[in-house]
Coordinates of C-alpha atoms in Angstrom, one line a residue:
Chain A
M726 CA 0.0 0.0 0.0
T727 CA 2.6 2.5 1.1
S728 CA 4.8 1.8 -1.9
R729 CA 1.9 2.3 -4.3
V730 CA 1.2 5.7 -2.8
L731 CA 4.8 6.7 -2.8
D732 CA 4.8 5.8 -6.4
L733 CA 2.0 8.2 -6.9
D734 CA 4.1 10.8 -5.1
R735 CA 6.9 10.3 -7.6
T736 CA 4.7 10.5 -10.6
G737 CA 2.9 13.4 -9.1
G738 CA -0.6 12.0 -9.2
S739 CA -2.8 9.2 -10.3
T740 CA -4.3 8.5 -13.7
G741 CA -8.0 8.2 -14.5
A742 CA -7.6 4.6 -15.3
D743 CA -6.1 3.9 -11.9
H744 CA -9.0 5.7 -10.3
S745 CA -11.6 3.7 -12.2
A746 CA -9.8 0.5 -11.2
R747 CA -10.2 1.4 -7.6
T748 CA -13.6 2.9 -7.5
G749 CA -15.3 1.1 -10.4
H750 CA -16.2 4.3 -12.3
S751 CA -15.9 2.8 -15.7
E752 CA -16.6 6.2 -17.5
N753 CA -13.2 7.4 -16.3
L754 CA -11.3 4.9 -18.4
T755 CA -11.4 6.8 -21.6
F756 CA -11.7 10.3 -20.4
E757 CA -9.0 12.9 -20.5
P758 CA -8.1 14.2 -17.0
S759 CA -10.4 17.1 -16.1
L760 CA -7.3 18.9 -14.9
A761 CA -3.7 18.1 -15.9
I762 CA -0.9 20.1 -14.4
N763 CA 2.7 19.7 -15.6
D764 CA 5.8 21.1 -14.0
L765 CA 4.0 24.1 -12.5
T766 CA 6.1 26.6 -10.7
V767 CA 4.8 29.8 -9.2
A768 CA 7.0 32.3 -7.5
Y769 CA 6.3 35.4 -5.3
D770 CA 9.3 37.7 -5.0
G771 CA 11.8 35.1 -6.0
K772 CA 10.5 32.5 -3.6
P773 CA 8.6 29.5 -5.1
A774 CA 5.1 29.1 -3.6
I775 CA 4.6 26.1 -5.9
W776 CA 7.6 24.2 -7.1
D777 CA 7.6 21.8 -10.1
L778 CA 4.2 20.5 -9.4
D779 CA 2.5 17.7 -11.4
L780 CA -1.1 16.8 -10.8
N781 CA -3.8 14.9 -12.8
V782 CA -7.3 15.0 -11.6
P783 CA -9.7 12.5 -13.2
P784 CA -13.2 13.7 -14.2
G785 CA -16.1 13.3 -11.8
V786 CA -14.2 13.3 -8.5
L787 CA -14.7 15.5 -5.5
M788 CA -11.2 16.4 -4.5
G789 CA -9.9 18.1 -1.4
I790 CA -6.5 20.0 -1.4
V791 CA -5.0 19.9 2.0
G792 CA -1.6 21.1 3.3
P793 CA -0.1 23.3 6.0
N794 CA -0.3 27.1 5.9
G795 CA 1.9 28.4 3.1
A796 CA 1.7 25.1 1.2
G797 CA 0.4 26.9 -1.9
K798 CA -3.2 25.7 -1.8
T799 CA -4.8 28.9 -2.9
T800 CA -1.9 29.7 -5.1
L801 CA -2.5 26.4 -6.9
I802 CA -6.1 27.1 -7.9
K803 CA -5.3 30.8 -8.7
A804 CA -2.6 29.6 -11.0
A805 CA -5.0 27.1 -12.6
L806 CA -7.5 29.9 -13.2
N807 CA -4.9 32.2 -14.7
L808 CA -5.4 34.7 -11.9
I809 CA -1.7 34.8 -11.1
P810 CA 1.2 34.4 -13.5
R811 CA 3.1 31.2 -13.5
A812 CA 6.9 31.0 -13.8
A813 CA 6.8 27.7 -15.6
G814 CA 4.5 24.7 -16.5
S815 CA 1.4 23.9 -18.3
I816 CA -2.2 23.5 -17.2
L817 CA -4.8 21.8 -19.3
F818 CA -8.5 21.4 -18.6
F819 CA -10.1 18.4 -20.5
G820 CA -7.0 18.5 -22.7
R821 CA -7.4 22.2 -23.6
T822 CA -6.0 25.4 -22.3
Y823 CA -8.0 27.5 -19.9
D824 CA -8.8 30.2 -22.5
R825 CA -10.7 27.7 -24.6
V826 CA -12.8 26.1 -21.8
R827 CA -13.5 29.1 -19.6
Q828 CA -17.3 28.6 -19.8
R829 CA -16.8 25.1 -18.4
V830 CA -14.8 26.3 -15.3
G831 CA -16.6 27.6 -12.2
Y832 CA -15.0 29.4 -9.3
V833 CA -15.9 30.1 -5.7
P834 CA -13.3 32.6 -4.3
Q835 CA -12.6 33.0 -0.6
R836 CA -15.5 34.8 1.0
G837 CA -13.2 37.5 2.4
S838 CA -12.0 38.5 -1.1
V839 CA -14.8 41.0 -1.7
D840 CA -16.3 43.9 0.2
W841 CA -19.7 42.7 1.4
D842 CA -20.9 46.3 2.0
F843 CA -21.1 46.7 -1.8
P844 CA -24.5 48.1 -2.8
T845 CA -26.1 45.0 -4.3
T846 CA -28.5 42.2 -3.6
V847 CA -28.1 38.5 -3.3
L848 CA -29.9 37.8 -6.5
D849 CA -27.7 40.3 -8.3
V850 CA -24.6 38.7 -7.1
V851 CA -25.8 35.3 -8.3
T852 CA -26.7 36.7 -11.7
M853 CA -23.1 37.9 -12.0
G854 CA -22.3 34.2 -12.7
L855 CA -24.2 34.6 -16.0
Y856 CA -22.7 37.9 -17.2
G857 CA -20.1 36.0 -19.3
R858 CA -22.7 34.1 -21.1
V859 CA -25.0 37.1 -21.6
G860 CA -22.2 39.0 -23.2
W861 CA -21.1 42.6 -23.5
I862 CA -23.7 45.5 -23.6
R863 CA -26.7 43.1 -23.4
R864 CA -28.7 43.2 -20.2
T865 CA -29.7 40.2 -18.1
G866 CA -33.4 39.4 -18.3
A867 CA -36.2 37.1 -17.1
H868 CA -34.3 34.0 -18.2
E869 CA -31.2 34.9 -16.2
R870 CA -33.4 35.8 -13.2
R871 CA -35.0 32.4 -13.3
L872 CA -31.7 30.6 -13.5
A873 CA -30.4 32.6 -10.6
M874 CA -33.5 31.9 -8.5
E875 CA -33.1 28.2 -9.2
A876 CA -29.5 28.3 -8.0
L877 CA -30.6 30.2 -4.9
E878 CA -33.2 27.5 -4.2
Q879 CA -30.5 24.8 -4.5
V880 CA -28.5 26.5 -1.7
G881 CA -31.6 27.2 0.4
M882 CA -31.4 31.0 0.0
T883 CA -34.7 31.7 -1.9
E884 CA -36.1 34.0 0.8
F885 CA -32.9 36.1 0.8
S886 CA -32.8 36.9 -2.9
D887 CA -33.6 40.6 -2.4
R888 CA -31.4 41.1 0.7
Q889 CA -28.6 43.6 0.6
I890 CA -25.5 41.4 0.9
S891 CA -24.1 43.1 4.0
Q892 CA -27.1 41.7 5.9
L893 CA -26.0 38.1 5.3
S894 CA -24.2 35.9 7.8
G895 CA -20.9 34.3 6.9
G896 CA -22.6 31.0 5.9
Q897 CA -25.2 32.9 3.8
Q898 CA -22.4 34.8 2.0
Q899 CA -20.7 31.5 1.3
R900 CA -24.0 30.0 -0.1
T901 CA -24.5 33.1 -2.2
F902 CA -21.0 32.6 -3.8
L903 CA -21.8 28.9 -4.3
A904 CA -25.1 29.8 -6.1
R905 CA -23.2 32.2 -8.3
A906 CA -20.9 29.3 -9.3
L907 CA -23.8 26.9 -9.8
V908 CA -25.5 29.2 -12.4
Q909 CA -22.3 29.0 -14.4
D910 CA -23.2 25.3 -14.9
A911 CA -19.5 24.4 -15.3
D912 CA -17.9 21.0 -15.7
I913 CA -15.1 21.7 -13.2
Y914 CA -15.4 23.8 -10.1
F915 CA -12.7 25.4 -7.9
M916 CA -13.6 26.4 -4.4
D917 CA -11.3 28.2 -2.0
E918 CA -12.1 27.2 1.6
P919 CA -15.8 27.1 1.3
F920 CA -16.1 25.7 4.8
A921 CA -14.1 28.4 6.4
A922 CA -16.0 29.9 9.4
V923 CA -19.4 28.8 8.4
D924 CA -22.0 27.3 10.7
A925 CA -22.8 23.5 10.8
V926 CA -26.0 23.9 8.8
T927 CA -24.2 25.7 6.0
E928 CA -21.4 23.2 6.0
R929 CA -23.9 20.3 5.6
A930 CA -25.8 22.2 2.9
I931 CA -22.6 22.9 1.0
I932 CA -21.3 19.3 1.2
G933 CA -24.7 18.1 0.0
I934 CA -24.4 20.3 -3.1
L935 CA -20.9 19.2 -3.7
H936 CA -22.0 15.6 -3.7
Q937 CA -24.9 16.4 -6.1
L938 CA -22.4 18.1 -8.4
R939 CA -20.2 15.0 -8.4
S940 CA -23.1 12.7 -9.0
R941 CA -23.8 14.8 -12.1
G942 CA -20.3 14.0 -13.3
K943 CA -18.8 17.4 -12.4
T944 CA -15.3 17.6 -11.0
V945 CA -15.0 19.6 -7.8
I946 CA -11.7 20.8 -6.4
V947 CA -11.9 22.2 -2.9
V948 CA -9.2 23.9 -0.8
H949 CA -9.8 22.5 2.6
H950 CA -8.1 22.8 6.0
D951 CA -10.0 20.5 8.3
L952 CA -8.2 17.2 8.2
Q953 CA -10.9 15.5 10.4
T954 CA -13.5 15.8 7.7
V955 CA -11.4 14.9 4.6
S956 CA -12.4 11.2 4.6
D957 CA -16.1 12.0 5.1
Y958 CA -16.3 14.8 2.4
F959 CA -14.0 13.8 -0.4
D960 CA -13.3 10.8 -2.5
W961 CA -10.0 12.1 -3.8
V962 CA -7.3 14.1 -2.1
T963 CA -4.2 16.0 -2.9
L964 CA -1.7 16.5 -0.1
L965 CA 0.2 19.6 -0.9
N966 CA 3.3 21.3 0.4
V967 CA 4.8 23.5 -2.3
T968 CA 4.7 20.4 -4.4
V969 CA 2.4 17.5 -4.5
V970 CA 3.3 15.1 -1.7
A971 CA 0.6 12.6 -2.8
A972 CA -2.6 12.6 -4.8
G973 CA -5.2 9.9 -5.3
P974 CA -8.2 8.3 -3.8
V975 CA -8.8 9.2 -0.2
D976 CA -8.7 5.6 1.0
S977 CA -5.2 5.0 -0.1
T978 CA -3.7 8.5 -0.1
F979 CA -4.9 10.0 3.1
T980 CA -2.6 8.0 5.3
T981 CA -0.9 9.0 8.6
D982 CA 2.5 8.5 7.0
L983 CA 1.8 10.8 4.1
I984 CA -0.1 13.4 6.1
E985 CA 2.9 13.6 8.5
R986 CA 5.2 14.0 5.5
T987 CA 3.0 16.8 4.3
Y988 CA 2.8 18.6 7.6
G989 CA 6.3 17.9 8.7
G990 CA 5.3 15.2 11.3
R991 CA 3.5 17.4 13.7
V992 CA -0.1 16.1 13.4
A993 CA -0.2 12.9 15.4
A994 CA -3.6 14.0 16.8
L995 CA -5.1 14.3 13.3
T996 CA -4.8 10.7 12.3
P997 CA -7.5 9.8 9.7
R998 CA -10.4 7.8 11.1
D999 CA -9.8 4.5 9.2
E1000 CA -6.3 4.3 10.6
R1001 CA -7.5 4.9 14.1
E1002 CA -9.9 2.0 13.7
N1003 CA -7.1 -0.4 12.7
Chain B
M116 CA -42.4 40.5 -0.1
T117 CA -42.8 43.3 2.4
L118 CA -39.0 43.5 2.5
I119 CA -38.7 43.9 -1.2
S120 CA -41.3 46.6 -1.6
R121 CA -40.0 48.5 1.4
S122 CA -36.5 48.9 0.2
R123 CA -37.7 49.7 -3.3
R124 CA -40.1 52.2 -2.0
K125 CA -37.5 53.8 0.2
D126 CA -35.2 54.2 -2.8
R127 CA -38.0 55.7 -4.9
I128 CA -38.9 58.3 -2.2
V129 CA -35.2 59.3 -1.7
L130 CA -34.7 59.7 -5.5
T131 CA -37.9 61.7 -5.9
V132 CA -37.0 64.0 -3.0
A133 CA -33.5 64.5 -4.3
G134 CA -34.8 65.2 -7.8
A135 CA -37.3 67.7 -6.4
V136 CA -34.6 69.5 -4.6
L137 CA -32.5 69.7 -7.7
L138 CA -35.5 71.2 -9.7
L139 CA -36.0 73.8 -6.9
V140 CA -32.5 75.1 -6.9
V141 CA -33.1 77.7 -9.7
P142 CA -36.6 78.8 -8.6
V143 CA -35.5 79.2 -5.0
A144 CA -32.5 81.3 -6.1
A145 CA -34.7 83.4 -8.3
L146 CA -37.2 84.0 -5.5
A147 CA -34.3 85.0 -3.3
G148 CA -33.5 87.7 -5.8
V149 CA -30.8 86.2 -7.9
R150 CA -31.0 87.5 -11.5
F151 CA -30.4 84.7 -14.0
T152 CA -28.5 86.6 -16.5
Y153 CA -27.0 84.9 -19.6
T154 CA -23.7 84.5 -17.9
L155 CA -25.3 83.0 -14.8
R156 CA -27.4 80.6 -16.8
T157 CA -24.3 79.3 -18.5
V158 CA -22.4 79.0 -15.3
T159 CA -25.3 77.2 -13.6
A160 CA -25.6 74.8 -16.5
G161 CA -21.9 74.1 -16.3
G162 CA -22.1 73.4 -12.6
L163 CA -25.0 71.1 -13.0
F164 CA -23.4 69.0 -15.7
L165 CA -20.0 68.8 -13.9
G166 CA -21.6 68.0 -10.6
A167 CA -23.7 65.3 -12.0
I168 CA -20.9 63.6 -13.9
S169 CA -18.3 63.8 -11.2
G170 CA -20.8 62.6 -8.7
S171 CA -22.0 59.5 -10.6
I172 CA -18.6 58.5 -11.9
G173 CA -17.1 59.3 -8.5
S174 CA -19.3 56.6 -7.0
F175 CA -17.1 54.0 -8.6
A176 CA -14.0 55.7 -7.1
V177 CA -15.7 55.4 -3.7
L178 CA -16.6 51.8 -4.2
R179 CA -13.2 50.9 -5.5
K180 CA -11.6 52.6 -2.5
Q181 CA -9.7 55.0 -4.7
S182 CA -10.7 58.2 -3.1
L183 CA -7.1 59.2 -2.5
L184 CA -6.4 58.3 -6.1
G185 CA -8.9 61.0 -7.1
D186 CA -7.1 63.5 -5.0
A187 CA -3.8 62.6 -6.6
L188 CA -5.3 62.8 -10.0
S189 CA -6.6 66.3 -9.5
H190 CA -3.5 67.7 -7.9
A191 CA -1.3 66.1 -10.6
A192 CA -3.4 67.7 -13.3
L193 CA -2.2 71.3 -12.6
P194 CA 1.1 71.2 -14.5
G195 CA -0.8 69.8 -17.4
V196 CA -3.1 72.8 -17.4
G197 CA -0.1 75.2 -17.4
I198 CA 1.8 73.3 -20.2
A199 CA -1.3 73.1 -22.4
F200 CA -1.9 76.9 -22.0
L201 CA 1.7 77.6 -23.0
I202 CA 1.3 75.5 -26.1
A203 CA -2.3 76.1 -27.2
G204 CA -3.6 79.1 -25.3
R205 CA -6.8 79.3 -23.4
Q206 CA -8.7 76.5 -25.2
L207 CA -10.7 74.4 -22.8
G208 CA -10.3 71.3 -24.9
A209 CA -6.6 71.6 -25.0
L210 CA -6.4 72.4 -21.3
L211 CA -8.4 69.4 -20.4
V212 CA -6.3 67.1 -22.6
G213 CA -3.1 68.5 -21.1
A214 CA -4.6 68.1 -17.6
A215 CA -5.6 64.5 -18.3
A216 CA -2.3 63.5 -19.8
V217 CA -0.1 64.9 -17.1
S218 CA -2.5 63.6 -14.4
L219 CA -2.3 60.1 -15.8
M220 CA 1.5 60.5 -15.9
G221 CA 1.3 61.2 -12.2
V222 CA -0.7 58.0 -11.6
W223 CA 1.7 56.0 -13.7
F224 CA 4.5 57.4 -11.7
I225 CA 2.8 56.5 -8.4
S226 CA 2.5 52.9 -9.5
L227 CA 6.1 52.9 -10.8
V228 CA 7.3 54.2 -7.4
T229 CA 5.2 51.6 -5.6
R230 CA 6.5 48.8 -7.7
M231 CA 10.2 49.8 -7.9
T232 CA 10.8 51.0 -4.3
R233 CA 9.9 50.0 -0.9
I234 CA 7.6 53.0 -0.5
K235 CA 3.9 52.1 0.0
Q236 CA 1.2 53.4 -2.3
D237 CA -0.3 56.0 0.1
T238 CA 3.1 57.5 0.7
A239 CA 3.9 57.5 -3.1
M240 CA 0.6 59.3 -3.7
G241 CA 1.4 61.9 -1.1
I242 CA 4.8 62.7 -2.5
V243 CA 3.7 62.6 -6.2
L244 CA 0.6 64.6 -5.5
T245 CA 2.5 67.4 -3.8
G246 CA 5.4 67.3 -6.2
W247 CA 3.2 67.6 -9.3
F248 CA 1.1 70.3 -7.7
A249 CA 4.2 72.4 -6.8
V250 CA 5.4 72.1 -10.4
G251 CA 2.0 73.3 -11.5
I252 CA 2.0 76.3 -9.2
G253 CA 5.5 77.1 -10.6
I254 CA 4.3 77.0 -14.2
L255 CA 1.2 79.0 -13.5
T256 CA 3.2 81.7 -11.7
F257 CA 5.5 81.9 -14.7
I258 CA 2.5 82.3 -17.0
Q259 CA 1.0 85.0 -14.9
Q260 CA 4.2 87.1 -15.2
R261 CA 3.8 87.2 -18.9
P262 CA 2.0 90.2 -20.4
D263 CA -0.8 88.2 -22.0
A264 CA -1.7 86.4 -18.8
S265 CA -4.2 88.9 -17.4
Q266 CA -7.3 87.3 -18.9
S267 CA -6.0 83.7 -18.8
G268 CA -8.0 82.9 -15.8
L269 CA -5.7 80.0 -15.1
D270 CA -5.7 80.6 -11.3
S271 CA -9.3 79.5 -11.4
F272 CA -8.0 76.0 -11.8
I273 CA -6.6 76.1 -8.2
F274 CA -9.8 76.8 -6.2
G275 CA -12.3 76.8 -9.1
Q276 CA -14.1 79.7 -10.6
A277 CA -17.4 79.1 -12.3
A278 CA -17.4 82.6 -13.8
A279 CA -14.6 81.4 -16.1
I280 CA -16.9 79.0 -17.8
V281 CA -18.2 80.3 -21.2
R282 CA -20.9 79.0 -23.5
Q283 CA -18.6 77.0 -25.7
D284 CA -17.1 75.3 -22.6
V285 CA -20.6 74.2 -21.5
Q286 CA -21.3 72.7 -25.0
L287 CA -18.0 70.8 -24.9
L288 CA -18.8 69.6 -21.3
A289 CA -22.3 68.5 -22.3
V290 CA -21.0 66.4 -25.3
V291 CA -18.3 64.8 -23.2
S292 CA -20.8 64.1 -20.4
V293 CA -23.2 62.4 -22.8
V294 CA -20.3 60.2 -24.1
M295 CA -19.4 59.3 -20.6
V296 CA -22.9 58.4 -19.6
V297 CA -23.2 56.2 -22.8
I298 CA -20.0 54.4 -21.9
L299 CA -21.3 53.9 -18.3
I300 CA -24.5 52.4 -19.5
L301 CA -23.0 50.1 -22.2
N302 CA -20.5 48.7 -19.7
W303 CA -22.8 48.7 -16.7
K304 CA -22.6 44.9 -16.0
E305 CA -18.9 44.8 -16.5
F306 CA -18.2 47.8 -14.3
K307 CA -20.3 46.4 -11.5
L308 CA -18.7 42.9 -11.7
V309 CA -15.1 44.3 -12.0
T310 CA -15.7 46.7 -9.1
F311 CA -17.4 44.1 -6.8
D312 CA -15.3 41.0 -7.5
P313 CA -12.4 41.5 -9.9
E314 CA -11.0 38.1 -9.2
F315 CA -14.2 36.3 -10.2
A316 CA -14.4 38.6 -13.3
K317 CA -10.9 37.6 -14.3
A318 CA -11.6 33.9 -13.8
N319 CA -14.6 34.4 -16.0
G320 CA -12.4 35.6 -18.8
Y321 CA -13.1 39.3 -18.5
R322 CA -10.0 41.4 -19.4
I323 CA -10.3 43.3 -16.2
G324 CA -7.3 45.5 -17.3
V325 CA -9.5 46.9 -20.0
F326 CA -12.4 47.7 -17.8
T327 CA -10.2 49.0 -15.0
A328 CA -8.5 51.3 -17.5
L329 CA -11.9 52.4 -18.8
I330 CA -13.2 53.3 -15.3
L331 CA -9.9 55.1 -14.6
G332 CA -10.4 57.0 -17.9
L333 CA -13.9 58.1 -16.8
V334 CA -12.6 59.2 -13.4
V335 CA -9.8 61.1 -15.0
T336 CA -12.2 62.8 -17.4
A337 CA -14.6 63.7 -14.6
V338 CA -11.7 65.1 -12.6
V339 CA -10.2 67.3 -15.3
M340 CA -13.6 68.6 -16.4
G341 CA -14.5 69.5 -12.9
L342 CA -11.2 71.3 -12.3
Q343 CA -12.4 74.6 -13.7
L344 CA -15.4 74.5 -11.3
A345 CA -14.0 73.0 -8.1
G346 CA -10.2 73.5 -8.6
V347 CA -7.5 71.0 -8.2
V348 CA -7.4 71.4 -4.4
L349 CA -11.0 70.6 -3.7
M350 CA -12.0 68.5 -6.8
V351 CA -11.7 65.2 -4.9
G352 CA -14.6 66.4 -2.6
M353 CA -16.8 66.9 -5.7
L354 CA -15.8 63.4 -6.9
I355 CA -16.4 61.4 -3.8
G356 CA -18.8 63.4 -1.6
P357 CA -22.0 62.6 -3.6
G358 CA -21.1 58.9 -3.7
I359 CA -20.5 58.7 0.0
A360 CA -23.8 60.5 0.7
A361 CA -25.7 58.4 -1.8
R362 CA -24.4 55.1 -0.5
Q363 CA -26.1 56.0 2.9
W364 CA -29.5 56.1 1.3
T365 CA -29.7 53.1 -0.9
D366 CA -28.4 49.5 -1.2
R367 CA -28.5 49.3 -5.0
L368 CA -25.7 50.3 -7.2
E369 CA -27.9 51.8 -10.0
H370 CA -29.7 54.0 -7.4
M371 CA -26.5 55.0 -5.7
V372 CA -25.0 56.2 -9.0
L373 CA -28.2 58.0 -10.0
L374 CA -28.5 59.6 -6.6
A375 CA -24.9 60.6 -6.5
G376 CA -25.4 62.3 -9.9
I377 CA -28.4 64.3 -8.5
I378 CA -26.5 65.3 -5.3
G379 CA -23.5 66.4 -7.4
A380 CA -25.8 68.4 -9.7
I381 CA -27.4 70.1 -6.7
A382 CA -24.0 71.0 -5.2
G383 CA -22.6 72.0 -8.5
S384 CA -25.4 74.4 -9.5
T385 CA -25.9 75.8 -6.0
G386 CA -22.1 76.4 -5.6
A387 CA -22.0 78.1 -9.0
I388 CA -25.0 80.4 -8.3
V389 CA -23.7 81.4 -4.8
S390 CA -20.2 82.1 -5.9
S391 CA -21.5 84.2 -8.9
L392 CA -23.1 86.6 -6.4
D393 CA -19.7 87.9 -5.5
T394 CA -16.8 87.6 -8.0
D395 CA -14.3 87.2 -5.2
L396 CA -16.0 84.0 -4.0
P397 CA -14.4 81.0 -5.4
T398 CA -16.8 78.3 -6.6
G399 CA -14.9 75.2 -5.3
P400 CA -15.4 75.9 -1.6
M401 CA -19.1 76.8 -2.2
I402 CA -19.7 73.4 -4.0
I403 CA -17.8 71.5 -1.4
L404 CA -19.7 73.2 1.4
V405 CA -23.0 72.1 -0.1
N406 CA -21.6 68.6 -0.7
S407 CA -20.2 68.3 2.8
A408 CA -23.5 69.3 4.3
V409 CA -25.3 66.6 2.3
V410 CA -22.6 64.1 3.3
A411 CA -23.0 65.1 7.0
I412 CA -26.8 64.9 6.9
S413 CA -26.6 61.5 5.2
L414 CA -24.0 60.0 7.6
L415 CA -26.1 61.2 10.6
F416 CA -29.7 60.6 9.5
A417 CA -29.9 58.1 6.7
P418 CA -32.3 55.3 7.7
G419 CA -30.6 52.0 8.3
R420 CA -27.0 53.3 8.1
G421 CA -27.1 56.6 9.9
V422 CA -25.3 57.3 13.1
V423 CA -28.4 58.7 14.9
Q424 CA -30.4 55.6 14.2
D425 CA -27.5 53.4 15.4
L426 CA -27.3 55.3 18.7
L427 CA -31.1 55.1 19.2
R428 CA -31.1 51.4 18.5
R429 CA -28.2 50.8 20.9
R430 CA -30.1 52.7 23.6
D431 CA -33.2 50.7 22.9
D432 CA -31.2 47.5 23.2
R433 CA -29.6 48.6 26.5
K434 CA -33.0 49.4 27.9
R435 CA -34.6 46.2 26.8
F436 CA -31.9 43.8 27.7
A437 CA -30.4 45.5 30.8
G438 CA -33.9 45.7 32.2
G439 CA -34.4 42.0 31.6
G440 CA -31.2 41.2 33.5
Q441 CA -32.4 43.1 36.6
G442 CA -35.9 41.5 36.6

């Protein structure tokens, strides 16, 4: 078991075929990886935040990215979305560059990245997810409104549609952002710490939606920091510390040994559940 | 449902009241004995246009937290006014182009200093703003010592002088204002998205550099057009005051921008009228006084966000919950 995972470590990830062999998802056999990263390096002020990173994510998985502070989790998804320049490497979505698949990529930024006192309503924020499709100059209409309301219903926020966004709780803000990503109807989603400082109800609501997305064949990539819940929430995991320490199915990858290697051996208390049981 | 209609109704009342006040500015002044001569009509129209434009465009500067940038822009424009006058004479168009070009150079220099040195942006703004302004004063002084400077009216660019505005100026300002409003309407969605969440916009494939530059272009245009009225020293108040006040009264971007335009128009026209009563009274301070009064009233009394209502609510809470503790 350990040697197999270490092998993953060396090759920087697992293939779709390997995933299907373990989980029985036969549709993954022939698909291109939904995300394929090769030799990615991102540097801030001469210091690499991501160093020579390889990662392949098969389609249809719900993947958590975990790692210590400063491991480059947010940097990784920002580089994937072309939000920050990369020093080297290539990133392909479904075998194509980001520019050609933008409409198929959804993004939920960190909640703290915007000013929630901005004068706008919940429905308006969700509708922003459709601006790209509506196009320049043209206005959003009844059709967009209906799609946005549907997304709000999915996240349980229907009655808040006309609220000014500063009146929302943290969990409601997060669900608003999630709804904005849902209306994009993307094939691959990137979410930056969607569970950060939200209440238990919101956390359950969000994880329910993530599972729904996966069951519809979407790939969902989530920056996550709570090691306790990794095994419950995700079926795929990437252990990150500047480069990929290990990536693969949670069962075989989220092991004490590899977690300690990722975090520098200081997380004895955070042993995954299945290992505790052994 | 009740919540929906209540916030919409509040916005409609606020906009109606503001619009009514704007319509009353001229009749009230006339009743108070102001004679609307040809010159005063021109000046009032100029103040109205400039106030409306700088107020509505300035809302974006407020929301993008670029108020200080507006101040840097206006101060940095002064040398441009002087240089343009030396080259082209007193042509408003040329003066505005010169002001915009030199002002943008100042902004570019600020970003250069921020990137290349260890100086932080606010410090870089402070030093560039004052440096450019000092150069501007120098050039203006030089111009005034020349024999043909007597009717140049360039010193009006420092504190603003509405009387310097002539009919052709108003026509130019009206045309530019209309173009700016059209740009604003066409790019409304994009401006909103880029201002609220630039990262999401970028991830969605928007070239945010283009829209950021477009917004900056509108702000620069509003600033240099307003210079003649408010002057480089006080222009930033005309830019951000209406936006700050309007934000207090509404939670919708479209209403905020509209209301800021109306407030700006009220301040601009009132300031122009008052200052024309006495030629020694500079327009800029008059406009800013009206503006500041509206800002103060809004910060204190606006429902939902005002200081007074906050204090009352806190007192109520204390009464209710402290009383509960004793019982």
